[in-house]
mmCIF file of C-alpha atoms in Angstrom:
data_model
loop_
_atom_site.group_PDB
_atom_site.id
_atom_site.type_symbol
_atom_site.label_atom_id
_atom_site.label_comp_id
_atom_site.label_asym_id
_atom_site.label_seq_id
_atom_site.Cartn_x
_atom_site.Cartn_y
_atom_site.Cartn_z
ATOM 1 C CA UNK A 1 196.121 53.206 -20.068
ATOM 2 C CA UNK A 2 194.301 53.379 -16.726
ATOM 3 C CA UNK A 3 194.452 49.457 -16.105
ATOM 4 C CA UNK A 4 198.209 48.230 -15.559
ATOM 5 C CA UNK A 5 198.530 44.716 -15.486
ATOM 6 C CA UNK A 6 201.810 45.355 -14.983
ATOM 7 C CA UNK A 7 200.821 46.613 -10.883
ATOM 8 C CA UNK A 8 201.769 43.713 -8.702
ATOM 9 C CA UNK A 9 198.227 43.592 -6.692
ATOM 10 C CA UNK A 10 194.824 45.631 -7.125
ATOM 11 C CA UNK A 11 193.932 46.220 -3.391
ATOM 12 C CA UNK A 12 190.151 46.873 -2.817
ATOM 13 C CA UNK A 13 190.876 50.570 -2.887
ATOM 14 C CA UNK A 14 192.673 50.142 -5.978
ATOM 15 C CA UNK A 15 190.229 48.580 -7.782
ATOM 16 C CA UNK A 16 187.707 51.503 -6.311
ATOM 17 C CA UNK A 17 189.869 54.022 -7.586
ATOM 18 C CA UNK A 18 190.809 52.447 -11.418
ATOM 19 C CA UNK A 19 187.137 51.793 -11.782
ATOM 20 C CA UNK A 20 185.833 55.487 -11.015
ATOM 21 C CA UNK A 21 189.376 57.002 -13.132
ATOM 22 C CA UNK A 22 187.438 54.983 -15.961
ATOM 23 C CA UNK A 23 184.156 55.974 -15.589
ATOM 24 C CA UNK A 24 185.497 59.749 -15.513
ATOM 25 C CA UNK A 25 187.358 59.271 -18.638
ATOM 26 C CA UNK A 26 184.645 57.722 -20.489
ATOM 27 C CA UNK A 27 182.114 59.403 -18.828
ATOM 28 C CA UNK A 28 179.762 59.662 -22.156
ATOM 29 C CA UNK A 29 179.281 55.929 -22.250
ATOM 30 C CA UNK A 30 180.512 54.916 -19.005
ATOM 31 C CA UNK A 31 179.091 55.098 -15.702
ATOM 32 C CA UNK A 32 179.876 53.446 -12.306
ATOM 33 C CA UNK A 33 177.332 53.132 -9.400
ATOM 34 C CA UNK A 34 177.609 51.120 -5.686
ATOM 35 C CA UNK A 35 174.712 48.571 -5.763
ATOM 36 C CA UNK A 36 175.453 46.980 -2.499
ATOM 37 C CA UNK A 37 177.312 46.224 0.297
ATOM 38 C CA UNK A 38 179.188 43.698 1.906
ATOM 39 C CA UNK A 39 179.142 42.223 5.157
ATOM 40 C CA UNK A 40 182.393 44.380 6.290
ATOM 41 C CA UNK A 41 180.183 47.280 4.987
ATOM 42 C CA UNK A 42 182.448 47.621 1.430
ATOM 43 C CA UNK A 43 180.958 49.128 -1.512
ATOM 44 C CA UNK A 44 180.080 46.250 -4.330
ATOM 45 C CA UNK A 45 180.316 48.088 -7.840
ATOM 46 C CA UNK A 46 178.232 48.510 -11.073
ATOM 47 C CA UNK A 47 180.192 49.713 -14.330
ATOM 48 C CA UNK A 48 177.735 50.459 -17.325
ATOM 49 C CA UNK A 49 179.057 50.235 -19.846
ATOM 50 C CA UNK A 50 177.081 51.264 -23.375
ATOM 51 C CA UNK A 51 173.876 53.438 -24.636
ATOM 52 C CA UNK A 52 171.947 50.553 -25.554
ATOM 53 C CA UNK A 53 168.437 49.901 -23.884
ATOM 54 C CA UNK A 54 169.320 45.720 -24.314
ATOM 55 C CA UNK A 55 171.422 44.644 -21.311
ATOM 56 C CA UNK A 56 173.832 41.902 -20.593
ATOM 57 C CA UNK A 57 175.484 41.046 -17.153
ATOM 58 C CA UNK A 58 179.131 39.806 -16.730
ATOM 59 C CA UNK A 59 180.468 39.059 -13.141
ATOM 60 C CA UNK A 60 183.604 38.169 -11.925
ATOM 61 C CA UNK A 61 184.868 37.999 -8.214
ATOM 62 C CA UNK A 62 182.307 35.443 -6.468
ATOM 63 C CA UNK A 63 184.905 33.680 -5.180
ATOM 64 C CA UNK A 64 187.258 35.579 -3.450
ATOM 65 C CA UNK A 65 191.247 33.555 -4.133
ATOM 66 C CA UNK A 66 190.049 33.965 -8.084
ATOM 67 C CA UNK A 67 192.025 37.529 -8.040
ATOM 68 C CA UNK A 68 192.519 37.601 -12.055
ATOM 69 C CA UNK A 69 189.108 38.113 -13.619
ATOM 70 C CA UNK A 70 188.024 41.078 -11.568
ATOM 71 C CA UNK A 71 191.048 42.932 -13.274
ATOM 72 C CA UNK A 72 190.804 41.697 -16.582
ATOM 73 C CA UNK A 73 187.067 42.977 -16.524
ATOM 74 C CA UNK A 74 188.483 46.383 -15.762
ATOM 75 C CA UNK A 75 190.612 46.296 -18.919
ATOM 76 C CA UNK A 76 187.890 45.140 -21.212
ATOM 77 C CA UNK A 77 186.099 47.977 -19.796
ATOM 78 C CA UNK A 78 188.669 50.218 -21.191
ATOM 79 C CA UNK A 79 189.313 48.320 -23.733
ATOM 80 C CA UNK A 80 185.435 48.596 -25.438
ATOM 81 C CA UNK A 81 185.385 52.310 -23.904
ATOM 82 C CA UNK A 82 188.631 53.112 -26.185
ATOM 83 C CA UNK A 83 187.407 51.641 -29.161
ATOM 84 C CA UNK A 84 183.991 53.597 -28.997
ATOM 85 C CA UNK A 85 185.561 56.801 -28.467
ATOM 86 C CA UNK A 86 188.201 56.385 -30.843
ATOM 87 C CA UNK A 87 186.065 54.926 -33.453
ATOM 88 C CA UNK A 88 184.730 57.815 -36.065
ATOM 89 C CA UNK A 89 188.389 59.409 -35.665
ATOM 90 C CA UNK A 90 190.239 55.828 -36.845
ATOM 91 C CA UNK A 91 187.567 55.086 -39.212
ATOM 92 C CA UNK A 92 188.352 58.630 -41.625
ATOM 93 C CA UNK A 93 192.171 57.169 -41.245
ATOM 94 C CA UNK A 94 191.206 54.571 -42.876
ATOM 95 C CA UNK A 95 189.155 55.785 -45.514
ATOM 96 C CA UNK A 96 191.999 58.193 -46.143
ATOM 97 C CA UNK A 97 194.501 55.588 -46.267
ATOM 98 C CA UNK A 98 192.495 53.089 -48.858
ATOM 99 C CA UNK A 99 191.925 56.715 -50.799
ATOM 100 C CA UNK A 100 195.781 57.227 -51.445
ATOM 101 C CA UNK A 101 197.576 53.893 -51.753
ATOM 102 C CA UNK A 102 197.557 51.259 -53.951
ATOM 103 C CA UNK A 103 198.131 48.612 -51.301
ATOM 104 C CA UNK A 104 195.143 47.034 -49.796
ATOM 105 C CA UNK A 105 194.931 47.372 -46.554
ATOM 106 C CA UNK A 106 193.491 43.935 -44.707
ATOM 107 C CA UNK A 107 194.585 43.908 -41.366
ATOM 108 C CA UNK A 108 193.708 48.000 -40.899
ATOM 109 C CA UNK A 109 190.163 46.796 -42.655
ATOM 110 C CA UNK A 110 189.802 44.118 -40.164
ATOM 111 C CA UNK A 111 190.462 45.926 -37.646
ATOM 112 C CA UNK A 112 188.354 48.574 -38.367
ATOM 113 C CA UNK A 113 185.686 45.976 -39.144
ATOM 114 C CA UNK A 114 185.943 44.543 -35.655
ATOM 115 C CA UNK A 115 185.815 47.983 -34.136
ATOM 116 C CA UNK A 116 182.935 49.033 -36.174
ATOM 117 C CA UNK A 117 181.018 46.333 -34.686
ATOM 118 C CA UNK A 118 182.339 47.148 -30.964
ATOM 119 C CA UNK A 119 181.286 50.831 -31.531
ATOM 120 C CA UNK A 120 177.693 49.255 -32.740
ATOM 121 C CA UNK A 121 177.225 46.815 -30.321
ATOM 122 C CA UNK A 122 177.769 49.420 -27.225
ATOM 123 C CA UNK A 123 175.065 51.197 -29.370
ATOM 124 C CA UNK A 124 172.096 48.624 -28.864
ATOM 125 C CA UNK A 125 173.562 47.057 -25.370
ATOM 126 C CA UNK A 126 174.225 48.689 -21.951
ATOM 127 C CA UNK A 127 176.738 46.026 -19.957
ATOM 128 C CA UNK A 128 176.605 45.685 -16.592
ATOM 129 C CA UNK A 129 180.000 44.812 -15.649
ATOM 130 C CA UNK A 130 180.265 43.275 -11.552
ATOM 131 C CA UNK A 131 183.918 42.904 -11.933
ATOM 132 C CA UNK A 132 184.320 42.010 -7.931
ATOM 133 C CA UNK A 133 180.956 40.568 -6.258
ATOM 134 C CA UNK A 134 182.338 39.671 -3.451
ATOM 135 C CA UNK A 135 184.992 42.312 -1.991
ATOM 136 C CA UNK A 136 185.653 40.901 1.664
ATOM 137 C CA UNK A 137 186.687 37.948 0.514
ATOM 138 C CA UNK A 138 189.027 39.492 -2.529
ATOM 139 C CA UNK A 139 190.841 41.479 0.461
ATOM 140 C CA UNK A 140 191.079 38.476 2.456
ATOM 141 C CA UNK A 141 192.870 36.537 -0.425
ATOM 142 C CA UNK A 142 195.082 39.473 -0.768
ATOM 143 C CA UNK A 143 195.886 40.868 2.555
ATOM 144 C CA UNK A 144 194.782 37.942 5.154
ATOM 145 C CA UNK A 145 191.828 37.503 7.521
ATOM 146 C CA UNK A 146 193.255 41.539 9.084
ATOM 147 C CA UNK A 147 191.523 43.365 6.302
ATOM 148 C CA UNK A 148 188.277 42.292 8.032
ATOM 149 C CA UNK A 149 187.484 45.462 10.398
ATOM 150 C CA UNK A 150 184.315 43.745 11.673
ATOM 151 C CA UNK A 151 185.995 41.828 14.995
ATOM 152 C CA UNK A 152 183.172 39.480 14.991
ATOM 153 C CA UNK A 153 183.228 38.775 11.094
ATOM 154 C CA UNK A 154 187.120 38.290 11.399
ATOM 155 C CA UNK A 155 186.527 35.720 14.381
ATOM 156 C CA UNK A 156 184.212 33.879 12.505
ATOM 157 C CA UNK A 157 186.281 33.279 9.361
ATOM 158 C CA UNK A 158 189.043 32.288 11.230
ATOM 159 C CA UNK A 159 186.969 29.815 12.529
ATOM 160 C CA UNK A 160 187.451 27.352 9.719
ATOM 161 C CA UNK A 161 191.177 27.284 9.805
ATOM 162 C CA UNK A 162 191.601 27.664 5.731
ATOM 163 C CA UNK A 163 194.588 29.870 4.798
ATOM 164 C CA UNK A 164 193.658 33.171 3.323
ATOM 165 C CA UNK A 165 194.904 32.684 0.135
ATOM 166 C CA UNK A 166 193.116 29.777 -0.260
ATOM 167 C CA UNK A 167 189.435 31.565 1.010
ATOM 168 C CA UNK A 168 187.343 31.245 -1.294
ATOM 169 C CA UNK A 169 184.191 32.786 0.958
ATOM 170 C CA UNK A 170 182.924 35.904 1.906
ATOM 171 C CA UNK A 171 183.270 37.553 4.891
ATOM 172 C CA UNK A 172 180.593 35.409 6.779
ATOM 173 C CA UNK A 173 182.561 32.166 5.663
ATOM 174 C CA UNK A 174 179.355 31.437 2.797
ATOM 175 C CA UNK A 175 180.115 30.444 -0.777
ATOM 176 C CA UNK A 176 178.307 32.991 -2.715
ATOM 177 C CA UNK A 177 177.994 30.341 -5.339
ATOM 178 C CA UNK A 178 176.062 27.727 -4.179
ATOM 179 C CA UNK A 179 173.912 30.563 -2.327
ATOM 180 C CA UNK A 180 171.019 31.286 -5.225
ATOM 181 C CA UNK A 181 167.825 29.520 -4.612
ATOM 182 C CA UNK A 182 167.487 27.722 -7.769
ATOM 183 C CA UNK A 183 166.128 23.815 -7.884
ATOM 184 C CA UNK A 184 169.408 22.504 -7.454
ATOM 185 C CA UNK A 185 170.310 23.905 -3.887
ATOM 186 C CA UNK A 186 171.025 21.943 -0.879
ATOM 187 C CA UNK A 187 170.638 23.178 2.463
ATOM 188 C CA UNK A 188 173.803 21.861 4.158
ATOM 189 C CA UNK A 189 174.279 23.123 7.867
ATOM 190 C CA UNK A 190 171.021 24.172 10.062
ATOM 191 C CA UNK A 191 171.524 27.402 9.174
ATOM 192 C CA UNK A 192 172.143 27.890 5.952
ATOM 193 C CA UNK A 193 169.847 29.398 3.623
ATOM 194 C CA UNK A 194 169.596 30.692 0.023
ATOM 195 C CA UNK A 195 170.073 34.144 -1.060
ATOM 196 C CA UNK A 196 171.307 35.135 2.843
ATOM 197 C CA UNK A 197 174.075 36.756 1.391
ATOM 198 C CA UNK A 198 174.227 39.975 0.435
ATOM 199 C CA UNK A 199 176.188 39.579 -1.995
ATOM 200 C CA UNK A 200 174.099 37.053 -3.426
ATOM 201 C CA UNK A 201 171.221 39.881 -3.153
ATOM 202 C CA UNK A 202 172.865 42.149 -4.707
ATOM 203 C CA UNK A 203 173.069 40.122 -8.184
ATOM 204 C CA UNK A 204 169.760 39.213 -7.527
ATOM 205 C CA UNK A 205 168.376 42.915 -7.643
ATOM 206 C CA UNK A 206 170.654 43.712 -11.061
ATOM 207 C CA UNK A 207 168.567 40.889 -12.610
ATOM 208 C CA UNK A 208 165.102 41.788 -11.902
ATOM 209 C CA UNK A 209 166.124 45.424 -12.248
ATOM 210 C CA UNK A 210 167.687 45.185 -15.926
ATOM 211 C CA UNK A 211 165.862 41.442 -16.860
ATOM 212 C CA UNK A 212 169.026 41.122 -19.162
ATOM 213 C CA UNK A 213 169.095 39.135 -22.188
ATOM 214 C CA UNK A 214 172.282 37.153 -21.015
ATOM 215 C CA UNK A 215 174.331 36.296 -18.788
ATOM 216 C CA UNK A 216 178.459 35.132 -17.849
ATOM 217 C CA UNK A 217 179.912 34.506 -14.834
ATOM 218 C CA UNK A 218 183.620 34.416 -14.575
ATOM 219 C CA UNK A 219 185.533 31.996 -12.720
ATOM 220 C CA UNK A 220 188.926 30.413 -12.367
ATOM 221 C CA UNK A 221 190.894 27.564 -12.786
ATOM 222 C CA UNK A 222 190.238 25.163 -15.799
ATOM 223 C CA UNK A 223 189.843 26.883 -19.288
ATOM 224 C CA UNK A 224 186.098 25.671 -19.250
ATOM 225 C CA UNK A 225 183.259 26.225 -20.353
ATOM 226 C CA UNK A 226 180.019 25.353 -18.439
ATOM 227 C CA UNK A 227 176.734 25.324 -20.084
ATOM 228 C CA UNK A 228 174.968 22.726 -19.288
ATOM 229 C CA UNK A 229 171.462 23.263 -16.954
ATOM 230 C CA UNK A 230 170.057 19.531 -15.655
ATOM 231 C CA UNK A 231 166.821 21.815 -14.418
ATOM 232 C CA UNK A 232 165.840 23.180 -18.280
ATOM 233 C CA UNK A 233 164.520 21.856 -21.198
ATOM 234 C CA UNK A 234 166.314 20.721 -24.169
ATOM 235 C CA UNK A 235 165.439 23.801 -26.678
ATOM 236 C CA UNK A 236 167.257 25.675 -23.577
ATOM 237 C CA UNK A 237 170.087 23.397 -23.703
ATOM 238 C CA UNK A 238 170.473 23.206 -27.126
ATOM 239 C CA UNK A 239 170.930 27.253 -27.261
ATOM 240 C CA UNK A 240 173.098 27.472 -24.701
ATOM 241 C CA UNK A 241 175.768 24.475 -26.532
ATOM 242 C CA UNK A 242 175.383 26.720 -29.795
ATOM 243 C CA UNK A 243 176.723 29.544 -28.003
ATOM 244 C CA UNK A 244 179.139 27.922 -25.954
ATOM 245 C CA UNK A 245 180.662 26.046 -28.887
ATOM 246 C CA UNK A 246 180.904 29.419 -30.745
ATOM 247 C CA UNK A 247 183.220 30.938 -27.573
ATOM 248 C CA UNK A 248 185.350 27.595 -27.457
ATOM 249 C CA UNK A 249 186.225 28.484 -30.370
ATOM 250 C CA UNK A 250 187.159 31.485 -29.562
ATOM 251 C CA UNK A 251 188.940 30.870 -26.517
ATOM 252 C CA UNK A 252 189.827 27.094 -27.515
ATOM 253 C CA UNK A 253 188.901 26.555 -23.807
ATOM 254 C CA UNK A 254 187.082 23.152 -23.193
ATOM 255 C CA UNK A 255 182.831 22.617 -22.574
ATOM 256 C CA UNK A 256 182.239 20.489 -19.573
ATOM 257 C CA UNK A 257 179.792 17.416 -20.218
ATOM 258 C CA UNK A 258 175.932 17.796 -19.428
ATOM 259 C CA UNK A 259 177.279 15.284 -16.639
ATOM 260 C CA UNK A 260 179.751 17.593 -15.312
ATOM 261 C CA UNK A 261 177.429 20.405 -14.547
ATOM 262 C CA UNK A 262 178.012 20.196 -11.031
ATOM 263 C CA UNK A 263 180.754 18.128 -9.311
ATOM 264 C CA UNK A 264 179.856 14.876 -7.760
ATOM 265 C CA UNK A 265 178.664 15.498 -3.858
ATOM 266 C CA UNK A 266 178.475 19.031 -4.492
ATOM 267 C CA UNK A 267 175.071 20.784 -4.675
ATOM 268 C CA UNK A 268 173.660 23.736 -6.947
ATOM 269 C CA UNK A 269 173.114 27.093 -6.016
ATOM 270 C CA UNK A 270 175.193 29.095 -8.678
ATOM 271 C CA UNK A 271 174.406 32.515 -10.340
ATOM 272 C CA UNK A 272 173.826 30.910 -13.543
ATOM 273 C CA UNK A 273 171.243 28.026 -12.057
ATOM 274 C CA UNK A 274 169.496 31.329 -10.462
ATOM 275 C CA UNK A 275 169.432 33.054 -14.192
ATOM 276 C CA UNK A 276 168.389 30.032 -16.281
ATOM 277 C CA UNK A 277 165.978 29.263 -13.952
ATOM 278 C CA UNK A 278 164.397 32.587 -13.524
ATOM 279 C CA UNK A 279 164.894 34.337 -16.828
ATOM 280 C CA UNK A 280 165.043 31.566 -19.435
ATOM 281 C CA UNK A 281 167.926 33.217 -21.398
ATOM 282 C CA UNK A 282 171.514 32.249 -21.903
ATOM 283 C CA UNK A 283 173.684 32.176 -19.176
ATOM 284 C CA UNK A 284 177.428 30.202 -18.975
ATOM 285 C CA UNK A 285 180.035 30.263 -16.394
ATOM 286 C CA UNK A 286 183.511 30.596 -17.725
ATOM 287 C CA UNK A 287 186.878 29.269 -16.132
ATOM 288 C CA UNK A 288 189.836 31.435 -16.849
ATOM 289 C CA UNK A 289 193.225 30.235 -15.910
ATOM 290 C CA UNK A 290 194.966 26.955 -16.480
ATOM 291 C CA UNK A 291 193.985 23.931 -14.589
ATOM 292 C CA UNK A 292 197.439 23.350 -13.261
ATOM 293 C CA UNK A 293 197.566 27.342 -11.562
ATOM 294 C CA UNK A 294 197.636 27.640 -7.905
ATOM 295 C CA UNK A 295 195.915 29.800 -6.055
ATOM 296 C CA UNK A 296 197.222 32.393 -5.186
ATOM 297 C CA UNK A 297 196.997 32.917 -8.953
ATOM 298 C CA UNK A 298 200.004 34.987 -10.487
ATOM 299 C CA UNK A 299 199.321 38.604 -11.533
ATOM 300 C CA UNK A 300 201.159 37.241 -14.948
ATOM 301 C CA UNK A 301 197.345 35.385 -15.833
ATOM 302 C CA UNK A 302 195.905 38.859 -16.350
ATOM 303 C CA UNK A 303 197.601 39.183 -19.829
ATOM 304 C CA UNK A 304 196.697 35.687 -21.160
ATOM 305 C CA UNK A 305 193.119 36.061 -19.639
ATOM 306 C CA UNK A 306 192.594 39.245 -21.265
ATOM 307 C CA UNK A 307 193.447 37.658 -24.393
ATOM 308 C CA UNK A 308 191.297 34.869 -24.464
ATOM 309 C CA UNK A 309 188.206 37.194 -22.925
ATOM 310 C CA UNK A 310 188.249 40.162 -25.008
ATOM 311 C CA UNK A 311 186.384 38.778 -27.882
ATOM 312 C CA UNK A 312 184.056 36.639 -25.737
ATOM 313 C CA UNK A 313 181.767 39.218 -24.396
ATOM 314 C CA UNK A 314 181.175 41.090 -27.839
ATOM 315 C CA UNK A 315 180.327 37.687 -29.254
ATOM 316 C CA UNK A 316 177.924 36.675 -26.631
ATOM 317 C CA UNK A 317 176.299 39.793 -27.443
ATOM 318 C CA UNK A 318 175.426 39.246 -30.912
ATOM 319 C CA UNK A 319 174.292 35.615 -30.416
ATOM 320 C CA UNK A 320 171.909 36.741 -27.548
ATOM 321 C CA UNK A 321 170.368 39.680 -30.056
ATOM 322 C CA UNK A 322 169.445 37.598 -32.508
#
């Protein structure tokens, strides 16, 4: 396994590294690109994942203190990669096995089953995994405002007097998600403006690039699921709450109330607002991680997370075919 949750923290380079191991093991149905850069000139990262010519986008890492979900993408990665590979080989065990016993076999059948549709769904989709958007501010979370090599950059963050581990920006102290122009973004200082990021660019480009058929954004703390868009119509909404309820069931995390889209004196701006509005096709934003977790968030959420994610993203993929 190349992903160990059990490694106490995924520096930048780490993350590099573990991502391009992967793409050289599973090199016939995995391939990992640099799509940006960041404003302290790091490498943001593509990981395609599939043959298909249908796409789906799943990002983690927007904000940098939420350290889990960038990792846990990088296991699912391996985790669908495995299965693929493995697939033909397990599924002649099988056969095999149900050929020369008497017992019947349910949990190998269901397994298989599940598998089966794994290795068929990497057939007709291509993910685009962004595990980590927003790499400045990951290394700030982990390593403090030092990890910064632009001088001016570093000056700038520390600035605002917020505690690395609590940052939550990039490296230009901006919240990549409230930086999408979408109908629901406030300007709040004289100079702010939408998409100014690159960051936020760089997401931008993978959509009109790909124009995937869905979209989720990963996010911690809460165990909730946001679906609700203010700015669509109801035949939107009423998509997006079918597929939503099908992944709280999944994860038995909890959908946030058409009222709770966005957080009372808080303005819009998100990826998802950006996607719904532009591409009229499902997009959610999903909050790993308990509610009562602190940031910094213990490595021991990867496991859980995993758990409760692993399922998701093959789900979301059949709902968004049909």
């Amino acid at each position: 396994m190349i992903v160990d949750f059990d490694e106490a923290i995924f520096s930048y380079d780490k993350f590099v590294n573990i991502s391009k191991a992967l793409a050289n093991q599973y090199h016939d149905i995995l391939q990992c690109v640099t799509i940006g850069k960041s404003h302290d000139n790091r490498d943001i990262l593509l990981l395609k994942l599939g043959l298909g010519n249908n796409y789906m986008v799943c990002c983690a890492g927007v904000h940098a203190r939420e350290i889990i979900n960038p990792i846990v993408l990088l296991r699912i990665i391996e985790f669908y990669a495995e299965i693929f590979k493995t697939y033909k080989a397990e599924k002649q065990d099988l056969k095999n096995q149900l050929l020369n016993t008497t017992l019947y076999l349910e949990n190998e059948y269901q397994q298989m089953m599940f598998q089966s549709c794994t290795y068929e769904l990497l057939q007709t989709f291509t993910i685009l995994f962004i595990p980590l958007l927003n790499p400045d501010g990951y290394m700030i979370s982990l390593e403090g405002f030092d990890s910064i090599r632009n001088v001016p950059l570093k000056k700038a963050c520390l600035h605002y007097g917020i505690p690395a581990k609590q940052w939550k920006f990039n490296a230009r102290g901006v919240d990549i998600n409230r930086n999408f122009p979408s109908r629901l973004w406030k300007q709040k200082s004289k100079n702010d403006k939408s998409a100014s990021e690159n960051e936020t660019r760089t997401l931008i480009d993978v959509f009109h690039q790909y124009n995937p058929l869905g979209f989720l954004d990963f996010h911690s703390r809460g165990e909730q699921i946001y679906y609700y868009r203010n700015t669509m119509p109801d035949s939107y909404n009423e998509k997006q709450y079918k597929i939503a309820r099908r992944l709280k069931e999944i994860t038995n995390y909890r959908l946030m109330l058409p009222e709770e889209e966005i957080d009372i004196g808080d303005s819009g701006g998100n990826t998802v607002h950006y996607f719904s509005e532009q591409f009229k096709k499902p997009a959610l934003t999903i909050e790993t991680v308990d509610e009562n977790a602190t940031f910094p968030l213990d490595p021991k959420y990867r496991s859980s997370v995993f758990d409760d994610l692993k399922f998701v993203i093959f789900e979301f993929g059949s709902m968004i075919i049909s």
